[in-house]
Amino acid sequence: MTDQAFKLRELISENAPEKINFGDARIIAVSSGKGGVGKTNLTVNLGIALSKMDHKVTIIDADLGLANIDILLGLVPRYTLTHVLKMEKKLSEVLVEGPNGISIVSGGSGVMDMVNLSTDELSRLVESLESINNESDYILIDTGAGLNNSVLSFIKASQELIVVVTSDPTSITDAYALIKNIGELDVNIKVVVNRIESNKEGLDVFTKLNTATSKFLGVEMESIGYIYEDHNVKKSVKKQVPFLIGFPNTLASRGVELVAENLVRNSTYTQQSGGFSTFIKKIFKGKN
Ligand SMILES: Nc1ncnc2c1ncn2[C@@H]1O[C@H](COP(=O)(O)OP(=O)(O)OP(=O)(O)O)[C@@H](O)[C@H]1O
Ligand SMILES: [Mg+2]
């Protein structure tokens, strides 16, 4: 066991469940193999759709790329989780209120440094994240694309995963590669097919991916919806107003609302106790 893992285990056992009132937020990573397929737009608008259904939502921007959540929402968060870890700010100062009362947390570069934290920093991280857990029904994590360690550890630590894919063949093969690297999760991996021209196209893309993962990896996927190619998405990105707010009746909004309904109804979700404590443990387990 590494020093880091040992410290973490000690820390978590000190903070046993009887001391912390664990919430039961569903922690869902939103990811993709290929970049630019619509993860950030889905995460933000799904968050809004869930909050319109009266669920409390927190979004964690764990993508260090350029096209991030702040830009999409026209927000300028001055502080990130990195400031919390360095004790420069409290979590309440880092949380930014987004549309419809959703809370946004920017990961900042701290996301990458999560393996090398001191015991004090770990302690602060667990405490901060526990408080998010207690105040949310859904925590959506935009992990960014690809196969790097930060993306993989966020996915493995989350209870659930939504993979975003388009009909672009490289998006499908890259999604397959991502799933191959994750291996099996506790619940089925959920798939959203974005930018479809017809429902048939959505079904075809899902079937292609699911056939490959079940045949070669033994991983069964679950389709939770398709989102149409919609010119209002680009407009809403330009205006920095999420399409679910700027264009509530456009096709893409309808698609995201169906995804939200499917997610809420989702029967394969198994309630896990432990919430963020489990999440953090898994992040560090993945690093050993
Ligand atoms: N349903 C859609 N219809 C039309 N255009 C879309 C749709 N979804 C996404 N787009 C376009 O794709 C662009 C990229 O979307 P987004 O930033 O959400 O992708 P991403 O997967 O988060 O990218 P990155 O991997 O760079 O983080 C958007 O700016 C928009 O122009
Ligand atoms: Mg993005």
Tab-separated table of N, CA, C and O and ligand atoms in Angstrom, residues 40 63 67 142, ligand 2:
chain	number	residue	atom	x	y	z
A	40	THR	N	-20.206	18.438	-22.554
A	40	THR	CA	-20.427	19.595	-21.687
A	40	THR	C	-21.841	20.145	-21.875
A	40	THR	O	-22.527	20.460	-20.902
A	63	ASP	N	-13.061	18.730	-16.302
A	63	ASP	CA	-12.395	18.761	-17.606
A	63	ASP	C	-11.413	19.922	-17.622
A	63	ASP	O	-11.787	21.060	-17.358
A	67	ALA	N	-13.126	23.919	-23.728
A	67	ALA	CA	-14.573	24.134	-23.864
A	67	ALA	C	-15.261	23.723	-22.574
A	67	ALA	O	-15.862	22.675	-22.483
A	142	ASP	N	-18.441	16.337	-15.363
A	142	ASP	CA	-17.960	16.402	-16.756
A	142	ASP	C	-16.473	16.057	-16.721
A	142	ASP	O	-15.657	16.857	-16.281
B	2	MG	MG	-16.452	19.622	-22.807
